[in-house]
Amino acid sequence: MSLIQEISEFLQKGRAKNVKTLVQQALDEGMDPKEILNDGLLGGMMIIGDKFKKNEVFVPEVLVAARAMNAGLSILEPELVKVGNEPIGRVVIGTVKGDLHDIGKNIVSMMIKGAGFEIYDIGVDADADKFIDKAEEVGADIIAMSALLTTTMPAMKEVIDRLQERGLRDKYIVMVGGAPVNQSFADQIGADYYTEDATSAANKAKEIMTK
Ligand code: B1M
C-alpha cells in the first residue's frame, strides 16, 4: 500500500497519531504537500463522507476521522503556508452560527494565509457580531464565511444584514463558501464573492487586494 493510501486508511479509522506520523514521513520523503492534502487527507475524508451519507458510518466515526484530518493538517500547515514579511491584507474567517464544521474553513484559512494574508480565525458557530467585532478590532479587509449545512446558510445573510445595520457594509469585502453554497445564493444574500474551494478562495482574495 502506498503512503498516501495508508494516510487515507488511517484517517478513515480516526487514528490521529498514525496520520500525523505518516504525513510527517511523506513530507520527509519529499512528497508534494498538496498531494498529501488532496489524495491522502481529503481522499480519506471523502470516503467517510460518502459512507456517512449512505448510513454506513455515523457521527462518532465521522468525528474521529475529522480529528485525524485536523491532526494531519497541523503537520502540513507550515508547508502549505509560506508567508512573506508584509501581509497583503487581513482576513477574518469563521464558520457561521449553528455550524460546527471546521475542516473546510481550516483549509481555506491556510491557503489564504499562504497567499500572504494575516488571518484571524474566529472558529465555528460564530454569530454576526463576532465576525464584525473581530473585523473592526483588527482592521480587516475581508470577512470570509464558511457554512456546511443548508440550515446554517441563512446565518451568512445575518452577517451581511448586521453589517448594514451597523453602517459598515461598504467597509468590508464579504466572501462566502462551503459545500451547499453557490454563486446564486451568494448573489441573493448580497455577498461580494463566492468561491468553490480553498485554492480559488485564496486566489480571489489576492486578486481583490492587488486590484
Ligand atoms: Co456533518 N454534515 N453534520 N459533520 N459532515 C455534512 C456537511 C453532510 C453533507 C453529510 C451528509 O448528510 N451527506 C450533512 C449536511 C446536509 C445538509 O445540510 N444538506 C451533515 C450533517 C447533516 C451533520 C449533522 C446535522 C449530523 C447530525 O448531527 N445528525 C451535524 C451538524 C453539526 C453542526 O454543525 N451543528 C454534523 C456533524 C458533523 C461532525 C461534527 C461529525 C463532522 C464535523 C467535524 C469538523 O468539521 N471538525 C462532520 C463532517 C466531517 C461532515 C462531512 C462528512 C465532511 C465535511 C468536510 O469536512 N469535508 C460532510 C459530508 C461531505 O461533505 N461529504 C458532512 C471536507 C472539507 C475539506 O470540505 O468543508 O466542503 P468542505 O470545504 C471545502 C469547500 O466547501 C470550500 O473549500 C473547502 C476545501 O476546498 N469551502 C470554502 C469551505 N468553506 C469555504 C469558504 C470560502 C470558500 C470556499 O470562502 C470564504
PDB file of C-alpha atoms and ligand atoms in Angstrom, residues 42 45-46 48-50 52-54 58-67 69-70 93-94 98-108 112 124 143-152 156 175-180 193-201, ligand 1:
ATOM      1  CA  LEU A  42      -9.161  14.779   1.647  1.00  0.00           C
ATOM      2  CA  MET A  45     -12.449  12.309   4.257  1.00  0.00           C
ATOM      3  CA  MET A  46     -14.443  11.973   1.019  1.00  0.00           C
ATOM      4  CA  ILE A  48     -16.019   8.821   5.092  1.00  0.00           C
ATOM      5  CA  GLY A  49     -18.420  11.478   3.755  1.00  0.00           C
ATOM      6  CA  ASP A  50     -19.893   9.004   1.253  1.00  0.00           C
ATOM      7  CA  PHE A  52     -21.941   8.858   6.249  1.00  0.00           C
ATOM      8  CA  LYS A  53     -24.426   9.719   3.518  1.00  0.00           C
ATOM      9  CA  LYS A  54     -25.258   6.045   2.992  1.00  0.00           C
ATOM     10  CA  PHE A  58     -22.307   7.523  11.969  1.00  0.00           C
ATOM     11  CA  VAL A  59     -21.429  10.789  13.723  1.00  0.00           C
ATOM     12  CA  PRO A  60     -18.860   9.312  16.176  1.00  0.00           C
ATOM     13  CA  GLU A  61     -16.825   7.728  13.347  1.00  0.00           C
ATOM     14  CA  VAL A  62     -17.018  10.933  11.315  1.00  0.00           C
ATOM     15  CA  LEU A  63     -15.934  12.935  14.332  1.00  0.00           C
ATOM     16  CA  VAL A  64     -12.795  10.855  14.963  1.00  0.00           C
ATOM     17  CA  ALA A  65     -11.964  10.947  11.247  1.00  0.00           C
ATOM     18  CA  ALA A  66     -12.342  14.746  11.339  1.00  0.00           C
ATOM     19  CA  ARG A  67      -9.992  14.896  14.334  1.00  0.00           C
ATOM     20  CA  MET A  69      -7.880  15.139   9.461  1.00  0.00           C
ATOM     21  CA  ASN A  70      -7.164  18.204  11.602  1.00  0.00           C
ATOM     22  CA  ILE A  93     -12.631  33.885   8.827  1.00  0.00           C
ATOM     23  CA  GLY A  94     -15.096  31.636  10.614  1.00  0.00           C
ATOM     24  CA  GLY A  98     -25.081  26.960  14.369  1.00  0.00           C
ATOM     25  CA  ASP A  99     -22.439  25.214  12.279  1.00  0.00           C
ATOM     26  CA  LEU A 100     -19.612  23.173  13.789  1.00  0.00           C
ATOM     27  CA  HIS A 101     -17.875  22.023  10.583  1.00  0.00           C
ATOM     28  CA  ASP A 102     -14.362  23.408  10.517  1.00  0.00           C
ATOM     29  CA  ILE A 103     -12.214  21.287   8.198  1.00  0.00           C
ATOM     30  CA  GLY A 104     -13.005  23.224   5.010  1.00  0.00           C
ATOM     31  CA  LYS A 105     -12.716  26.536   6.849  1.00  0.00           C
ATOM     32  CA  ASN A 106      -9.310  25.495   8.202  1.00  0.00           C
ATOM     33  CA  ILE A 107      -8.051  24.619   4.723  1.00  0.00           C
ATOM     34  CA  VAL A 108      -9.375  27.864   3.236  1.00  0.00           C
ATOM     35  CA  ILE A 112      -5.387  32.391   2.252  1.00  0.00           C
ATOM     36  CA  VAL A 124     -17.019  27.741  14.489  1.00  0.00           C
ATOM     37  CA  ILE A 143     -14.789  38.855   6.113  1.00  0.00           C
ATOM     38  CA  ALA A 144     -14.799  35.205   4.989  1.00  0.00           C
ATOM     39  CA  MET A 145     -17.615  32.866   5.994  1.00  0.00           C
ATOM     40  CA  SER A 146     -17.987  29.121   5.680  1.00  0.00           C
ATOM     41  CA  ALA A 147     -21.195  27.055   6.004  1.00  0.00           C
ATOM     42  CA  LEU A 148     -21.637  23.314   5.518  1.00  0.00           C
ATOM     43  CA  LEU A 149     -25.313  22.919   6.396  1.00  0.00           C
ATOM     44  CA  THR A 150     -28.264  24.102   4.350  1.00  0.00           C
ATOM     45  CA  THR A 151     -29.819  25.128   7.676  1.00  0.00           C
ATOM     46  CA  THR A 152     -26.914  27.459   8.530  1.00  0.00           C
ATOM     47  CA  MET A 156     -24.399  34.248   6.252  1.00  0.00           C
ATOM     48  CA  MET A 175     -16.555  36.214   0.764  1.00  0.00           C
ATOM     49  CA  VAL A 176     -18.682  33.093   1.208  1.00  0.00           C
ATOM     50  CA  GLY A 177     -18.215  29.396   0.538  1.00  0.00           C
ATOM     51  CA  GLY A 178     -18.841  25.837   1.698  1.00  0.00           C
ATOM     52  CA  ALA A 179     -20.362  22.746   0.109  1.00  0.00           C
ATOM     53  CA  PRO A 180     -24.047  23.862  -0.049  1.00  0.00           C
ATOM     54  CA  TYR A 193     -17.663  36.867  -3.811  1.00  0.00           C
ATOM     55  CA  TYR A 194     -18.392  33.163  -3.814  1.00  0.00           C
ATOM     56  CA  THR A 195     -15.606  30.681  -4.438  1.00  0.00           C
ATOM     57  CA  GLU A 196     -15.867  26.927  -4.691  1.00  0.00           C
ATOM     58  CA  ASP A 197     -12.718  25.736  -2.980  1.00  0.00           C
ATOM     59  CA  ALA A 198      -9.745  26.768  -0.883  1.00  0.00           C
ATOM     60  CA  THR A 199      -7.399  27.483  -3.770  1.00  0.00           C
ATOM     61  CA  SER A 200      -9.892  29.672  -5.627  1.00  0.00           C
ATOM     62  CA  ALA A 201     -10.738  31.485  -2.355  1.00  0.00           C
TER      63      ALA A 201
HETATM   64 CO1  B1M B   1     -21.615  16.840   9.089  1.00  0.00          CO
HETATM   65  N1  B1M B   1     -22.856  17.042   7.579  1.00  0.00           N
HETATM   66  N2  B1M B   1     -23.103  17.059  10.327  1.00  0.00           N
HETATM   67  N3  B1M B   1     -20.308  16.506  10.448  1.00  0.00           N
HETATM   68  N4  B1M B   1     -20.459  16.363   7.735  1.00  0.00           N
HETATM   69  C1  B1M B   1     -22.293  17.091   6.250  1.00  0.00           C
HETATM   70  C2  B1M B   1     -21.917  18.532   5.805  1.00  0.00           C
HETATM   71  C3  B1M B   1     -23.400  16.445   5.330  1.00  0.00           C
HETATM   72  C4  B1M B   1     -23.385  16.909   3.864  1.00  0.00           C
HETATM   73  C5  B1M B   1     -23.332  14.906   5.444  1.00  0.00           C
HETATM   74  C6  B1M B   1     -24.434  14.205   4.695  1.00  0.00           C
HETATM   75  O1  B1M B   1     -25.516  14.061   5.168  1.00  0.00           O
HETATM   76  N5  B1M B   1     -24.197  13.774   3.499  1.00  0.00           N
HETATM   77  C7  B1M B   1     -24.677  16.886   6.130  1.00  0.00           C
HETATM   78  C8  B1M B   1     -25.285  18.223   5.729  1.00  0.00           C
HETATM   79  C9  B1M B   1     -26.576  18.083   4.960  1.00  0.00           C
HETATM   80  C10 B1M B   1     -27.121  19.395   4.565  1.00  0.00           C
HETATM   81  O2  B1M B   1     -27.174  20.339   5.269  1.00  0.00           O
HETATM   82  N6  B1M B   1     -27.562  19.427   3.325  1.00  0.00           N
HETATM   83  C11 B1M B   1     -24.151  16.907   7.544  1.00  0.00           C
HETATM   84  C12 B1M B   1     -24.963  16.826   8.714  1.00  0.00           C
HETATM   85  C13 B1M B   1     -26.426  16.585   8.466  1.00  0.00           C
HETATM   86  C14 B1M B   1     -24.452  16.947  10.013  1.00  0.00           C
HETATM   87  C15 B1M B   1     -25.217  16.892  11.343  1.00  0.00           C
HETATM   88  C16 B1M B   1     -26.557  17.630  11.357  1.00  0.00           C
HETATM   89  C17 B1M B   1     -25.352  15.395  11.674  1.00  0.00           C
HETATM   90  C18 B1M B   1     -26.113  15.078  12.920  1.00  0.00           C
HETATM   91  O3  B1M B   1     -25.793  15.509  13.988  1.00  0.00           O
HETATM   92  N7  B1M B   1     -27.146  14.288  12.712  1.00  0.00           N
HETATM   93  C19 B1M B   1     -24.213  17.524  12.335  1.00  0.00           C
HETATM   94  C20 B1M B   1     -24.358  19.065  12.429  1.00  0.00           C
HETATM   95  C21 B1M B   1     -23.495  19.647  13.498  1.00  0.00           C
HETATM   96  C22 B1M B   1     -23.432  21.160  13.385  1.00  0.00           C
HETATM   97  O4  B1M B   1     -22.630  21.679  12.631  1.00  0.00           O
HETATM   98  N8  B1M B   1     -24.296  21.851  14.117  1.00  0.00           N
HETATM   99  C23 B1M B   1     -22.914  17.177  11.660  1.00  0.00           C
HETATM  100  C24 B1M B   1     -21.736  16.945  12.358  1.00  0.00           C
HETATM  101  C25 B1M B   1     -20.545  16.598  11.767  1.00  0.00           C
HETATM  102  C26 B1M B   1     -19.311  16.228  12.575  1.00  0.00           C
HETATM  103  C27 B1M B   1     -19.135  17.052  13.854  1.00  0.00           C
HETATM  104  C28 B1M B   1     -19.416  14.756  12.943  1.00  0.00           C
HETATM  105  C29 B1M B   1     -18.183  16.404  11.494  1.00  0.00           C
HETATM  106  C30 B1M B   1     -17.532  17.806  11.507  1.00  0.00           C
HETATM  107  C31 B1M B   1     -16.218  17.809  12.249  1.00  0.00           C
HETATM  108  C32 B1M B   1     -15.408  19.048  11.941  1.00  0.00           C
HETATM  109  O5  B1M B   1     -15.592  19.734  10.960  1.00  0.00           O
HETATM  110  N9  B1M B   1     -14.476  19.278  12.828  1.00  0.00           N
HETATM  111  C33 B1M B   1     -18.977  16.289  10.188  1.00  0.00           C
HETATM  112  C34 B1M B   1     -18.383  16.039   8.923  1.00  0.00           C
HETATM  113  C35 B1M B   1     -16.902  15.782   8.925  1.00  0.00           C
HETATM  114  C36 B1M B   1     -19.139  16.027   7.717  1.00  0.00           C
HETATM  115  C37 B1M B   1     -18.692  15.597   6.313  1.00  0.00           C
HETATM  116  C38 B1M B   1     -18.638  14.067   6.323  1.00  0.00           C
HETATM  117  C39 B1M B   1     -17.384  16.149   5.806  1.00  0.00           C
HETATM  118  C40 B1M B   1     -17.270  17.669   5.797  1.00  0.00           C
HETATM  119  C41 B1M B   1     -15.839  18.036   5.468  1.00  0.00           C
HETATM  120  O6  B1M B   1     -15.054  18.320   6.349  1.00  0.00           O
HETATM  121  N10 B1M B   1     -15.474  17.931   4.173  1.00  0.00           N
HETATM  122  C42 B1M B   1     -19.880  16.176   5.421  1.00  0.00           C
HETATM  123  C43 B1M B   1     -20.181  15.321   4.197  1.00  0.00           C
HETATM  124  C44 B1M B   1     -19.439  15.810   2.983  1.00  0.00           C
HETATM  125  O7  B1M B   1     -19.086  16.974   2.847  1.00  0.00           O
HETATM  126  N11 B1M B   1     -19.256  14.935   2.044  1.00  0.00           N
HETATM  127  C45 B1M B   1     -20.930  16.422   6.403  1.00  0.00           C
HETATM  128  C46 B1M B   1     -14.088  18.162   3.727  1.00  0.00           C
HETATM  129  C47 B1M B   1     -13.861  19.682   3.555  1.00  0.00           C
HETATM  130  C48 B1M B   1     -12.447  19.945   3.081  1.00  0.00           C
HETATM  131  O8  B1M B   1     -14.757  20.120   2.579  1.00  0.00           O
HETATM  132  O9  B1M B   1     -15.960  21.633   4.215  1.00  0.00           O
HETATM  133  O10 B1M B   1     -16.834  21.300   1.833  1.00  0.00           O
HETATM  134  P1  B1M B   1     -15.703  21.414   2.779  1.00  0.00           P
HETATM  135  O11 B1M B   1     -14.749  22.621   2.339  1.00  0.00           O
HETATM  136  C49 B1M B   1     -14.323  22.813   1.006  1.00  0.00           C
HETATM  137  C50 B1M B   1     -15.297  23.671   0.164  1.00  0.00           C
HETATM  138  O12 B1M B   1     -16.620  23.569   0.557  1.00  0.00           O
HETATM  139  C51 B1M B   1     -14.722  25.044   0.250  1.00  0.00           C
HETATM  140  O13 B1M B   1     -13.324  24.824   0.357  1.00  0.00           O
HETATM  141  C52 B1M B   1     -13.079  23.660   1.148  1.00  0.00           C
HETATM  142  C53 B1M B   1     -11.807  22.991   0.681  1.00  0.00           C
HETATM  143  O14 B1M B   1     -11.647  23.039  -0.714  1.00  0.00           O
HETATM  144  N12 B1M B   1     -15.099  25.974   1.312  1.00  0.00           N
HETATM  145  C54 B1M B   1     -14.995  27.321   1.077  1.00  0.00           C
HETATM  146  C55 B1M B   1     -15.460  25.786   2.584  1.00  0.00           C
HETATM  147  N13 B1M B   1     -15.622  26.957   3.192  1.00  0.00           N
HETATM  148  C56 B1M B   1     -15.332  27.928   2.305  1.00  0.00           C
HETATM  149  C57 B1M B   1     -15.317  29.324   2.412  1.00  0.00           C
HETATM  150  C58 B1M B   1     -14.937  30.086   1.292  1.00  0.00           C
HETATM  151  C59 B1M B   1     -14.636  29.452   0.088  1.00  0.00           C
HETATM  152  C60 B1M B   1     -14.647  28.076  -0.041  1.00  0.00           C
HETATM  153  O15 B1M B   1     -14.893  31.432   1.286  1.00  0.00           O
HETATM  154  C61 B1M B   1     -14.940  32.146   2.480  1.00  0.00           C
END
